[in-house]
Short mmCIF file of C-alpha atoms and ligand atoms in Angstrom, two decimals:
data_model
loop_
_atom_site.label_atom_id
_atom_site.label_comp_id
_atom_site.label_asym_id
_atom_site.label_seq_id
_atom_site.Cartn_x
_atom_site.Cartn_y
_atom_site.Cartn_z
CA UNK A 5 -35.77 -130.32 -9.35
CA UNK A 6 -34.08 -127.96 -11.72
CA UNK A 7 -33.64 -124.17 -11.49
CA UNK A 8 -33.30 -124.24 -15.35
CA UNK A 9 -36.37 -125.43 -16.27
CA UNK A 10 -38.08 -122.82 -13.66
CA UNK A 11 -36.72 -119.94 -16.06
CA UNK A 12 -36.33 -121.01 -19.12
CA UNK A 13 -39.42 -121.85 -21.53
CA UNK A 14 -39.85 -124.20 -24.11
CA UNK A 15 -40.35 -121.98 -26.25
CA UNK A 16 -37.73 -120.05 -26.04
CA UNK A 17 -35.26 -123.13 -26.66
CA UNK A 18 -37.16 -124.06 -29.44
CA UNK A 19 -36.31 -120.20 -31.07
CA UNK A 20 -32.73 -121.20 -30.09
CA UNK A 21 -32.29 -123.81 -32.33
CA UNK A 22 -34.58 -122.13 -35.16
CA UNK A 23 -31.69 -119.68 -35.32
CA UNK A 24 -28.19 -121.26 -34.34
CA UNK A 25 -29.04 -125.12 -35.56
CA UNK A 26 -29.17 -128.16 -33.96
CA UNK A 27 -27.29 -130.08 -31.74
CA UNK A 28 -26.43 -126.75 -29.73
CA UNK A 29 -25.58 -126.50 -25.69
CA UNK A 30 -27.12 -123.39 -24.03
CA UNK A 31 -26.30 -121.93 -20.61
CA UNK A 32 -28.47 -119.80 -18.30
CA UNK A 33 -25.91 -116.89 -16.65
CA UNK A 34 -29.13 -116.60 -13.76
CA UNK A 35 -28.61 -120.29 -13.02
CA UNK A 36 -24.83 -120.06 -12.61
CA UNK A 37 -25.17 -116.85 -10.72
CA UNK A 38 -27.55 -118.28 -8.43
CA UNK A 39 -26.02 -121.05 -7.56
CA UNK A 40 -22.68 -119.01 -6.87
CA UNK A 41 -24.83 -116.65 -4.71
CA UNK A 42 -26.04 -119.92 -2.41
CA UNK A 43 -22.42 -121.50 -2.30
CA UNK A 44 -21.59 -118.12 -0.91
CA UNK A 45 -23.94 -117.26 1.76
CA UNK A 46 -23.99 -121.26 2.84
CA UNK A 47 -20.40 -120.33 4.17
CA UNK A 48 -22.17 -117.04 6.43
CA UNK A 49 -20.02 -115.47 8.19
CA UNK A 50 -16.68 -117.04 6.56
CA UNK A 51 -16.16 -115.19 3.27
CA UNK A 52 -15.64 -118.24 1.28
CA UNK A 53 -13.36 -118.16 -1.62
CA UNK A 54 -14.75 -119.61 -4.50
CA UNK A 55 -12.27 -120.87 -7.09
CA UNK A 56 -14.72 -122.45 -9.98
CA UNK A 57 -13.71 -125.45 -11.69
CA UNK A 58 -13.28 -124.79 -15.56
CA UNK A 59 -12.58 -128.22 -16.54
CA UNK A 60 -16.68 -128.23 -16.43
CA UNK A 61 -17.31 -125.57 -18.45
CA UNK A 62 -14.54 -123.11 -19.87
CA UNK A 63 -16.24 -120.95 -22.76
CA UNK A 64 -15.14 -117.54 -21.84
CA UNK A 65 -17.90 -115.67 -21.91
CA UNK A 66 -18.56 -118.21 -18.53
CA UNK A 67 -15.23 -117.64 -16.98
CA UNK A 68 -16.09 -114.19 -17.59
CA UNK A 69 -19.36 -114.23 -16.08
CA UNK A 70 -17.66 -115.86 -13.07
CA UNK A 71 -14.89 -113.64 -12.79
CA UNK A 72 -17.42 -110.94 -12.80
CA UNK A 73 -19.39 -112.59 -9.59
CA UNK A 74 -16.26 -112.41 -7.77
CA UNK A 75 -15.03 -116.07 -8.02
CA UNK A 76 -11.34 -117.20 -8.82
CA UNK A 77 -10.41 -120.19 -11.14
CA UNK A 78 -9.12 -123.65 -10.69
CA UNK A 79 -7.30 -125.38 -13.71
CA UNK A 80 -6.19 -128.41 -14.31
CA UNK A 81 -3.68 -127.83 -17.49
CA UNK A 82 -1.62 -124.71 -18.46
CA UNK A 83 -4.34 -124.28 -21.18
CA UNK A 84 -6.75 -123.74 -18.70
CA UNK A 85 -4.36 -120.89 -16.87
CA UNK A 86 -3.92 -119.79 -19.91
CA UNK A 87 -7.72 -119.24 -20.60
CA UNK A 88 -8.63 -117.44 -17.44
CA UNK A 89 -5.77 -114.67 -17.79
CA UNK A 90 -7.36 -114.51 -21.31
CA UNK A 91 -10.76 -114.19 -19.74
CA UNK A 92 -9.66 -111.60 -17.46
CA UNK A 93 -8.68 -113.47 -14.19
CA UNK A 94 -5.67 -112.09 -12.59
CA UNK A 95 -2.77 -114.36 -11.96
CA UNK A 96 -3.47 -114.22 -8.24
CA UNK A 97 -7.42 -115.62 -8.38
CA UNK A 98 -6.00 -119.10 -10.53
CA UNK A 99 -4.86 -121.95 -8.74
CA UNK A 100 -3.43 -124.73 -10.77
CA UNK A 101 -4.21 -128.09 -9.96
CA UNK A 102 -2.88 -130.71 -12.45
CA UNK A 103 -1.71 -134.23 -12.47
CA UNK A 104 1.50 -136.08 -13.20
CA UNK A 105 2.37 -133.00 -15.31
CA UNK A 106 5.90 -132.32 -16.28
CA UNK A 107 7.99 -129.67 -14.00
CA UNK A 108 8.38 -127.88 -17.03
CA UNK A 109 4.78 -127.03 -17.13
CA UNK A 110 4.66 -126.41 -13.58
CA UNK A 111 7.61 -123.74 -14.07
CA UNK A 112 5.44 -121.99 -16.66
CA UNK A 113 2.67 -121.36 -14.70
CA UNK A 114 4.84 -119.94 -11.77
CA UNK A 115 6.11 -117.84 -14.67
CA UNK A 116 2.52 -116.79 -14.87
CA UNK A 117 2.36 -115.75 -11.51
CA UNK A 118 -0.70 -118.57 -10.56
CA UNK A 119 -0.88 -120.62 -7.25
CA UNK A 120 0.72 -123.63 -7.31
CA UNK A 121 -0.68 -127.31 -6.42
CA UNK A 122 1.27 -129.90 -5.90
CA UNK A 123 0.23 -133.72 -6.03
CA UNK A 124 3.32 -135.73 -6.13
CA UNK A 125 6.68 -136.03 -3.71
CA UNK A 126 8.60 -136.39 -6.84
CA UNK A 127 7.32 -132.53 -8.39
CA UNK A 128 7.78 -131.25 -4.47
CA UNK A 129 11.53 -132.13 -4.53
CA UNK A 130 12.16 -130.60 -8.00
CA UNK A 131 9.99 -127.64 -7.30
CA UNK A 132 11.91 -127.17 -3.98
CA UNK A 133 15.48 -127.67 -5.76
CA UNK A 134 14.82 -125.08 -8.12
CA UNK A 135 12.41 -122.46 -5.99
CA UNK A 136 13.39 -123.00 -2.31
CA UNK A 137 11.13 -120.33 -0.48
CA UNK A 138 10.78 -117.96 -3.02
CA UNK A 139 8.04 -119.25 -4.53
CA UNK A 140 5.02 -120.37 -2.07
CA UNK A 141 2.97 -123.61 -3.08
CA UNK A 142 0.18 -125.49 -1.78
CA UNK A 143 0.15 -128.82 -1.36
CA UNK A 144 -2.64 -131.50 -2.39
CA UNK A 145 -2.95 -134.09 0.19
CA UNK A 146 -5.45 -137.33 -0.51
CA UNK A 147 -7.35 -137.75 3.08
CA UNK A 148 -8.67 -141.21 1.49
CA UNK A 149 -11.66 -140.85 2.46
CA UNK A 150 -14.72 -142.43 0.11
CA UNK A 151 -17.04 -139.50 -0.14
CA UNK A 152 -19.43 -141.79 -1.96
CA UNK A 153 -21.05 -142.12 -4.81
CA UNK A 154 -19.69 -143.22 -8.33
CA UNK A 155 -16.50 -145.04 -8.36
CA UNK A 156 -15.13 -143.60 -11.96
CA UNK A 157 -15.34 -140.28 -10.57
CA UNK A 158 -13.98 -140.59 -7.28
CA UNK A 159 -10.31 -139.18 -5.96
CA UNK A 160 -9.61 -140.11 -2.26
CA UNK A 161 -9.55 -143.95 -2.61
CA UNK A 162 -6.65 -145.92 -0.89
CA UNK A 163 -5.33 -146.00 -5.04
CA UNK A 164 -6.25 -143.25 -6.49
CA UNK A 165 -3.82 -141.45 -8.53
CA UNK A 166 -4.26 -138.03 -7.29
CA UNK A 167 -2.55 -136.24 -4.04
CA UNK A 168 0.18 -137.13 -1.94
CA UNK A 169 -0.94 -139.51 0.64
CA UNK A 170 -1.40 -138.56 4.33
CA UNK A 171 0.41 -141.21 5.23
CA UNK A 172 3.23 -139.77 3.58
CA UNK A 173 2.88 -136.59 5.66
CA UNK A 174 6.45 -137.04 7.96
CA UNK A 175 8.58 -137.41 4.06
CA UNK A 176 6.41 -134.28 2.64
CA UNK A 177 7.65 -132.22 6.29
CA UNK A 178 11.05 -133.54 6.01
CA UNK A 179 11.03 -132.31 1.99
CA UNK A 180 9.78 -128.90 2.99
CA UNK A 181 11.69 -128.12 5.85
CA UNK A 182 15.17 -129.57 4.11
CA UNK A 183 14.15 -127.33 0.92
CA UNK A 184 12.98 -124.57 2.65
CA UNK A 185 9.45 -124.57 1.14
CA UNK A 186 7.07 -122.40 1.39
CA UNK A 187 3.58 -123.79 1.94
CA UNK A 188 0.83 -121.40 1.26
CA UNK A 189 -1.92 -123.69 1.28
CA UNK A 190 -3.08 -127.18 2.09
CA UNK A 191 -5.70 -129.49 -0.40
CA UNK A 192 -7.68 -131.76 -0.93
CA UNK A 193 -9.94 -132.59 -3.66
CA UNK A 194 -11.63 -136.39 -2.86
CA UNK A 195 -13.87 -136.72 -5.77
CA UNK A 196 -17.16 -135.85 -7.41
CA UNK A 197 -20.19 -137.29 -5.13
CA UNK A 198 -20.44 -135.65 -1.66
CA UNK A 199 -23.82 -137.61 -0.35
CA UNK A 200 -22.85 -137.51 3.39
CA UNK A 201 -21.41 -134.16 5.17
CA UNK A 202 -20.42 -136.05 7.89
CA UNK A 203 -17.64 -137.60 5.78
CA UNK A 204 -16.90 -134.89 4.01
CA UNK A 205 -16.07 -133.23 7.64
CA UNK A 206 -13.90 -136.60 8.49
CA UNK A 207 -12.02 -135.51 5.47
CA UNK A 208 -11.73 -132.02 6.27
CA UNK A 209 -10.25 -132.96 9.90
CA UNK A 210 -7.82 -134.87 8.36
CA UNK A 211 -6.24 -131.73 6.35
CA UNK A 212 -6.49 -129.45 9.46
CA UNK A 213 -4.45 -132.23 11.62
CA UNK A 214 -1.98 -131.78 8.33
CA UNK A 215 -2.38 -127.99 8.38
CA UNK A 216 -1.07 -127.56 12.04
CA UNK A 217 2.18 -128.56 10.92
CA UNK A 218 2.44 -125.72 8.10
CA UNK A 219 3.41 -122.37 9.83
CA UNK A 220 3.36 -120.34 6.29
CA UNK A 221 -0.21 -121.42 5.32
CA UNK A 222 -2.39 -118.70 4.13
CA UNK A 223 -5.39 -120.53 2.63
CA UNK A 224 -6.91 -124.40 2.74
CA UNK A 225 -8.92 -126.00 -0.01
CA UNK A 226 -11.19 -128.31 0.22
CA UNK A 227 -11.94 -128.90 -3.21
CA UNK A 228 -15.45 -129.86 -4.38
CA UNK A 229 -17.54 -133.19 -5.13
CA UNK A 230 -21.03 -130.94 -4.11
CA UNK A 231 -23.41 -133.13 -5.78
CA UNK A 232 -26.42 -132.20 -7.77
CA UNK A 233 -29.71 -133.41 -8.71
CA UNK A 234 -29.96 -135.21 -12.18
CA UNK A 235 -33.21 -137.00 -11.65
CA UNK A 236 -36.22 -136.67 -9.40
CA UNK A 237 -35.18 -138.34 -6.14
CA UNK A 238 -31.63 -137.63 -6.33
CA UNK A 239 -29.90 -137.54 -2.53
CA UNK A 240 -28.06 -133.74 -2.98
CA UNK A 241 -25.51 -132.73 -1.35
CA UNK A 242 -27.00 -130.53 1.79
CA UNK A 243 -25.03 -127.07 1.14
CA UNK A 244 -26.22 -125.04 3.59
CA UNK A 245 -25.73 -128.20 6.66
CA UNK A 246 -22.25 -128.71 5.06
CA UNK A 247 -21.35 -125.19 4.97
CA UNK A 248 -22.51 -124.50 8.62
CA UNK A 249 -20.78 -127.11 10.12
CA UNK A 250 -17.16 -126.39 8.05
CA UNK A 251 -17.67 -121.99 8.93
CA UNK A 252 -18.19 -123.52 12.31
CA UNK A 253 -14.45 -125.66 12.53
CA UNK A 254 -13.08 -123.29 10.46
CA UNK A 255 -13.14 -120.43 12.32
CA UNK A 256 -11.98 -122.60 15.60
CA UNK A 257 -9.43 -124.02 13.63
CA UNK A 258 -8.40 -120.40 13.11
CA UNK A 259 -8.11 -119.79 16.89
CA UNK A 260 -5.46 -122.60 17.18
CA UNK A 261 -3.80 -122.04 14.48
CA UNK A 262 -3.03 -118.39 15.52
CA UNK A 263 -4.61 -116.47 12.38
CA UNK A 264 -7.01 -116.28 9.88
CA UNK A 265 -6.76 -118.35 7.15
CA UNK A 266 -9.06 -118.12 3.53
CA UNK A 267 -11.12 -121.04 3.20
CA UNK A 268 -11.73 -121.83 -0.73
CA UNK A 269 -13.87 -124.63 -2.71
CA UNK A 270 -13.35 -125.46 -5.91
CA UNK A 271 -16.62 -126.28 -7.70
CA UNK A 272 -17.24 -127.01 -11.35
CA UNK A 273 -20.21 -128.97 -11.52
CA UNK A 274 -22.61 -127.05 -8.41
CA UNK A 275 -22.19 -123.94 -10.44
CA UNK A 276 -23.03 -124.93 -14.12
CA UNK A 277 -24.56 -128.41 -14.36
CA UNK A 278 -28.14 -127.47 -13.82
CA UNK A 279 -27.46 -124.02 -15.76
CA UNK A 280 -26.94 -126.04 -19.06
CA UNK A 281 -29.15 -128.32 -21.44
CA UNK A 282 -28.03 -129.54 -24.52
CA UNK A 283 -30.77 -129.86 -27.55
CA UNK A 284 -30.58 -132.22 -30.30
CA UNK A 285 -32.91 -133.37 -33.44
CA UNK A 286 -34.47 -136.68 -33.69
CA UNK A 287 -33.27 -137.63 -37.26
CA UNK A 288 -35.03 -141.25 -36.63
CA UNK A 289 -37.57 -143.22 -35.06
CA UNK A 290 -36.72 -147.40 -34.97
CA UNK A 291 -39.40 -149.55 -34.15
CA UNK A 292 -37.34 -153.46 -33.22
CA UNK A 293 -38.31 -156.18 -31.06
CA UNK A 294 -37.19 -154.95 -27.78
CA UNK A 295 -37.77 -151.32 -28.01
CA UNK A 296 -38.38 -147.90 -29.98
CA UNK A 297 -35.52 -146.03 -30.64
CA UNK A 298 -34.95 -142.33 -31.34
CA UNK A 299 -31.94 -141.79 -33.18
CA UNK A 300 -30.98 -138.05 -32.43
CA UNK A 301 -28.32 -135.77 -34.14
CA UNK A 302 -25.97 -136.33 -32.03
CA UNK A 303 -23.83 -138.82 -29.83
CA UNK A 304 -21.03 -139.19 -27.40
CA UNK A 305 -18.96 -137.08 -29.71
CA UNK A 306 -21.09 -134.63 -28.20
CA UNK A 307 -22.49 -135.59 -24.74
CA UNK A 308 -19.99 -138.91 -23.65
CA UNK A 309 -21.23 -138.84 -19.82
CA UNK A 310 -24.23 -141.59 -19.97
CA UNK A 311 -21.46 -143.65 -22.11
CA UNK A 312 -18.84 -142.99 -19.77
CA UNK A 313 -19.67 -142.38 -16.58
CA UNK A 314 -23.48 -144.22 -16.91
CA UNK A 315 -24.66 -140.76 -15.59
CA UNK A 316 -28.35 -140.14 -15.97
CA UNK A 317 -29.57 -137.17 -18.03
CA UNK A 318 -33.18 -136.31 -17.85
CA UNK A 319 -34.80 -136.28 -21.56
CA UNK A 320 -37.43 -133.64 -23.06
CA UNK A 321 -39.38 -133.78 -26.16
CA UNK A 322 -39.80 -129.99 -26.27
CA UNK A 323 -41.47 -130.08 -29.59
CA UNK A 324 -44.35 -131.76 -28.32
CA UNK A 325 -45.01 -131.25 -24.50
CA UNK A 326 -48.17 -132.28 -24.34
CA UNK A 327 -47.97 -134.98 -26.16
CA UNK A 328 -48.81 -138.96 -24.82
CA UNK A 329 -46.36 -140.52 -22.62
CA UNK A 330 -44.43 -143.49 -24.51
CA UNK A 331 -41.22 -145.21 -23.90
CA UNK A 332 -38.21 -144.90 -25.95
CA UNK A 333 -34.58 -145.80 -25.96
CA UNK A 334 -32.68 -142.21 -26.86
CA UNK A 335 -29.54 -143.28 -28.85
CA UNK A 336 -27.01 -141.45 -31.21
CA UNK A 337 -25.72 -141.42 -34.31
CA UNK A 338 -22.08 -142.16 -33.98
CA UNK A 339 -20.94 -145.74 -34.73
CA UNK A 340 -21.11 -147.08 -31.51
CA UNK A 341 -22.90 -147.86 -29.20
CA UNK A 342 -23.84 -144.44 -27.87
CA UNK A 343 -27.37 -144.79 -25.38
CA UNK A 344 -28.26 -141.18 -23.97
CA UNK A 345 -31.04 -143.36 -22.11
CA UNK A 346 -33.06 -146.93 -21.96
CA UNK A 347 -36.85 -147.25 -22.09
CA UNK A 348 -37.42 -143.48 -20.84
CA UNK A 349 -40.95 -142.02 -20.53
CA UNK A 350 -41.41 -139.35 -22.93
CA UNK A 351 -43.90 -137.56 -24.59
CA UNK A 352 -44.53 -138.72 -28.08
CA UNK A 353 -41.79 -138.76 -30.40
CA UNK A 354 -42.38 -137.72 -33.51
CA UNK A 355 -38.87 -137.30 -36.43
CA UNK A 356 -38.11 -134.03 -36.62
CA UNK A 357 -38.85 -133.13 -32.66
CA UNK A 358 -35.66 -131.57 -30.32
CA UNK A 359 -35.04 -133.12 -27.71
CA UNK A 360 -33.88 -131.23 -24.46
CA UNK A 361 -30.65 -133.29 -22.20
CA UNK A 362 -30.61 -131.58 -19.06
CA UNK A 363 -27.84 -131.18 -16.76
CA UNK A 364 -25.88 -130.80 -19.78
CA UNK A 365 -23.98 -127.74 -18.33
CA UNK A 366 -20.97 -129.61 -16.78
CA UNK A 367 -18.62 -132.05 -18.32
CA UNK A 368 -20.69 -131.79 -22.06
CA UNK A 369 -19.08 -129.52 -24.13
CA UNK A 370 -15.45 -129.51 -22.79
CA UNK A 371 -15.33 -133.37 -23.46
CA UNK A 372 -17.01 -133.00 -26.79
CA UNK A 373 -15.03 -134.46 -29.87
CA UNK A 374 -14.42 -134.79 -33.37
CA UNK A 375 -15.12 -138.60 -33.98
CA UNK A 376 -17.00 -139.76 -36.98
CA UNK A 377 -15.66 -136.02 -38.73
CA UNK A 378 -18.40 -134.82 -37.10
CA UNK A 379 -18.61 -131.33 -35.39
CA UNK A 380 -18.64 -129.89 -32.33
CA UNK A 381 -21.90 -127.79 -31.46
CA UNK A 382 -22.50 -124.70 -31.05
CA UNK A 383 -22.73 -122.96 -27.73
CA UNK A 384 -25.43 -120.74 -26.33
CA UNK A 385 -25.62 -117.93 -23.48
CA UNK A 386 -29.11 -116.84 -22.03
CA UNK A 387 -27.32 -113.48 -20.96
CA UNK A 388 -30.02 -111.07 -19.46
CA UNK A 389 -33.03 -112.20 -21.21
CA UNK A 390 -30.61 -112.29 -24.77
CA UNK A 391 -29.56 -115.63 -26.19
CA UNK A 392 -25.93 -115.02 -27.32
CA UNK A 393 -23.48 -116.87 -29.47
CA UNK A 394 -21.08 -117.89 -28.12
CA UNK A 395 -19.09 -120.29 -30.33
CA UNK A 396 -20.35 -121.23 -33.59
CA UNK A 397 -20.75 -124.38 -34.75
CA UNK A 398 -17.71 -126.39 -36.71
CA UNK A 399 -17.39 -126.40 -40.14
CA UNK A 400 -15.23 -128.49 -42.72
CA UNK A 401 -12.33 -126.30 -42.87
CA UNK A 402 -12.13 -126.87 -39.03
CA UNK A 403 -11.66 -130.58 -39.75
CA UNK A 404 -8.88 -130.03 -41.73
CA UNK A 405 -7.17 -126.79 -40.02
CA UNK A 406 -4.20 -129.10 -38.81
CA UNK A 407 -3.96 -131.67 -41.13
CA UNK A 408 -0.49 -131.16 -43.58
CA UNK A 409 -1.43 -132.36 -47.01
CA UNK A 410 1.51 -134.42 -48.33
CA UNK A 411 1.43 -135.71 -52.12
CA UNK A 412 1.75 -139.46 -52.45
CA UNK A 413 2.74 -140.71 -55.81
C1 LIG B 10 -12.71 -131.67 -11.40
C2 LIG B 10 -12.18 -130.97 -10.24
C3 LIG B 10 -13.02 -130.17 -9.46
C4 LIG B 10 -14.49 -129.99 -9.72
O1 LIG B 10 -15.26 -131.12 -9.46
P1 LIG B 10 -16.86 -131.04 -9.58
O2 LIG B 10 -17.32 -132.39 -9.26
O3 LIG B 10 -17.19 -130.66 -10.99
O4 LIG B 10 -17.32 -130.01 -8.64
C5 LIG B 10 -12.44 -129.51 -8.38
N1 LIG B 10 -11.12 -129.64 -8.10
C6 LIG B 10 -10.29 -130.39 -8.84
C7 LIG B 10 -8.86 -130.47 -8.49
C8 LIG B 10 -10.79 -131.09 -9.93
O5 LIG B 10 -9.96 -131.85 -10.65
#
């Protein structure tokens, strides 16, 4: 089910937390690189621009690892631009993809020299007022369609906030050709579960209808939502079907269009979900009516998606493998209430084991917080057979690093 555990012993984790502590995240680099390698090749023969999604994951020493596999960035916040020209990304390889920013921040990023997405009619007008055609942009269009899947995570319902509606296609034409815009690139981005490529496709030949009517279009995006296993059973999104059949109307759509366009994807999750687990201490085990808890070191101040998404995240006791099957309710520490997972089957608990989250690559860290003054983990790299820091653990001075102490008398 996962590549992770495949390459990755018990053992080893264990040694991980004997010497950078507990709760800690750690990353395989072979996962992510193997994953990029199959997103590639599903593409065969297109040469599929891969723009990864850093809102996932966005340590550097990952965007680096990307950027050194040859993919480009998508962000979401100037922040996030700001972090892949750190990282090494030229301005070129980022797009930026944001939300009911201000035109303010969109203006710094063209200072940048990053694509630009647009999602709203009102940014197009003031980006068109103050760039005409001499700075391209793409444009994010919502196809609403209903890949699938989890409602909290999905994009390209009827009202979602993000993208300009196709409907509104004639008033986005008449805004571009009035302003003289140039429109590099088409998008669409329609959430997070892909479970059918036949929809996705329904999607897709909504933005080529759009694209025909862009003569200045060098690229089209089509985003991401590839969906990945987090539990035995788990309907995946079919990469290599899905990437066949797009190559396929791709390149025709090429013909008609008159030239060759780059076709890009924008995954966060397919490249570093399944390359990440997050380990964490049982402090203590809670014997009550209804179940047995185990009361780890940790909570959704450091792992919030089974709290706020109800995502599932398979559960290890890597201290005791072997041990007899019970069930336990795996909750956190932080005062609320913060299940990681009801009555799961796992080997015997005993206080003091780690327990080993999987999937814990995407959406774990970068939505980590401070609450309860507690602090973020550490983060781990499995870099060529090294495990590397790379970023310590909080302390109390980082608590307090922006707090002004005022005297009250
Ligand atoms: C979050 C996001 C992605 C990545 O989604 P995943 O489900 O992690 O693959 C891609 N594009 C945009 C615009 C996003 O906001």
């Amino acid at each position: 089910m996962n590549t992770f555990a495949a390459m990755i012993l018990d053992k080893d984790l264990l040694s991980i937390v004997e010497e950078f502590g507990a709760p800690v995240y750690v990353y395989d680099a072979n996962t992510i690189a193997a994953q990029y390698t199959r997103l590639k090749n599903a593409f065969n023969p297109i040469d599929v621009k891969i723009k990864y999604a850093c809102k996932a994951l966005n340590n550097s020493a990952i965007l680096k690892l990307l950027k050194s596999m040859g993919s480009g960035l998508d962000t979401v916040s100037i922040n996030e631009v700001k972090l892949g020209l750190h990282a090494g990304f030229l301005p070129h390889e980022i797009i930026f993809t944001p939300n009911c920013v201000s035109i303010e921040e969109i203006q710094e990023a063209v200072s940048l020299g990053v694509h630009i997405n647009i999602d709203n009619i009102s940014i197009l007008e003031q980006f068109g007022a103050i760039y005409g055609n001499s700075v391209p942009c793409c444009i994010r269009l919502n196809p609403h369609i209903l890949a699938g899947g989890n409602n909290k995570i999905s994009t390209g319902h009827i009202d979602s906030k993000f993208g300009i509606s196709v409907y509104q296609l004639r008033h986005v034409l008449r805004i571009v050709e009035s302003q003289k815009i140039k429109v590099n690139g088409l998008h669409m981005h329609t959430g997070s579960d892909i479970l059918d490529a036949g929809v996705f496709l329904q999607g897709a030949e909504i933005l080529l209808d759009a694209a025909v009517q862009f003569k200045d279009l060098t690229f089209i995006d089509f985003g991401s939502g590839f969906k990945v296993a987090y539990k035995v059973g788990d309907i995946t999104t079919d990469i290599e079907e899905l990437g066949q059949s797009i190559a396929i109307r791709f390149l025709e759509f090429c013909k008609e269009y008159g030239r060759d366009l780059e076709l890009w994807f924008e995954p966060g999750k397919f490249l570093v979900s399944e390359a990440g687990v997050f380990l964490a201490k049982v402090n203590v085990l809670k014997q009550t009516t209804a179940t047995v808890f185990a009361g780890v070191d940790s909570g959704l101040n450091h792992l919030i998606r089974p709290m706020l998404y109800d995502s599932y995240h398979h559960i290890l006791n890597i201290s005791n493998p072997t041990g007899k099957e019970r069930i336990y309710t795996v909750v956190g520490y932080i005062c609320e209430t913060d299940t990681f997972g009801w009555d799961r089957k796992i080997n015997e608990i005993r206080e003091g084991d780690i327990l080993c989250f999987k999937n814990a690559g995407a959406y774990g860290f970068t939505m980590s917080s401070n609450y309860n003054a507690r602090y973020r983990p550490a983060e781990v790299l499995i870099y060529k057979g090294e495990a590397k820091l790379i970023r310590r653990r909080e302390n109390f001075e980082d608590l307090l690093r922006n707090e002004v102490q005022i005297e009250l008398n």
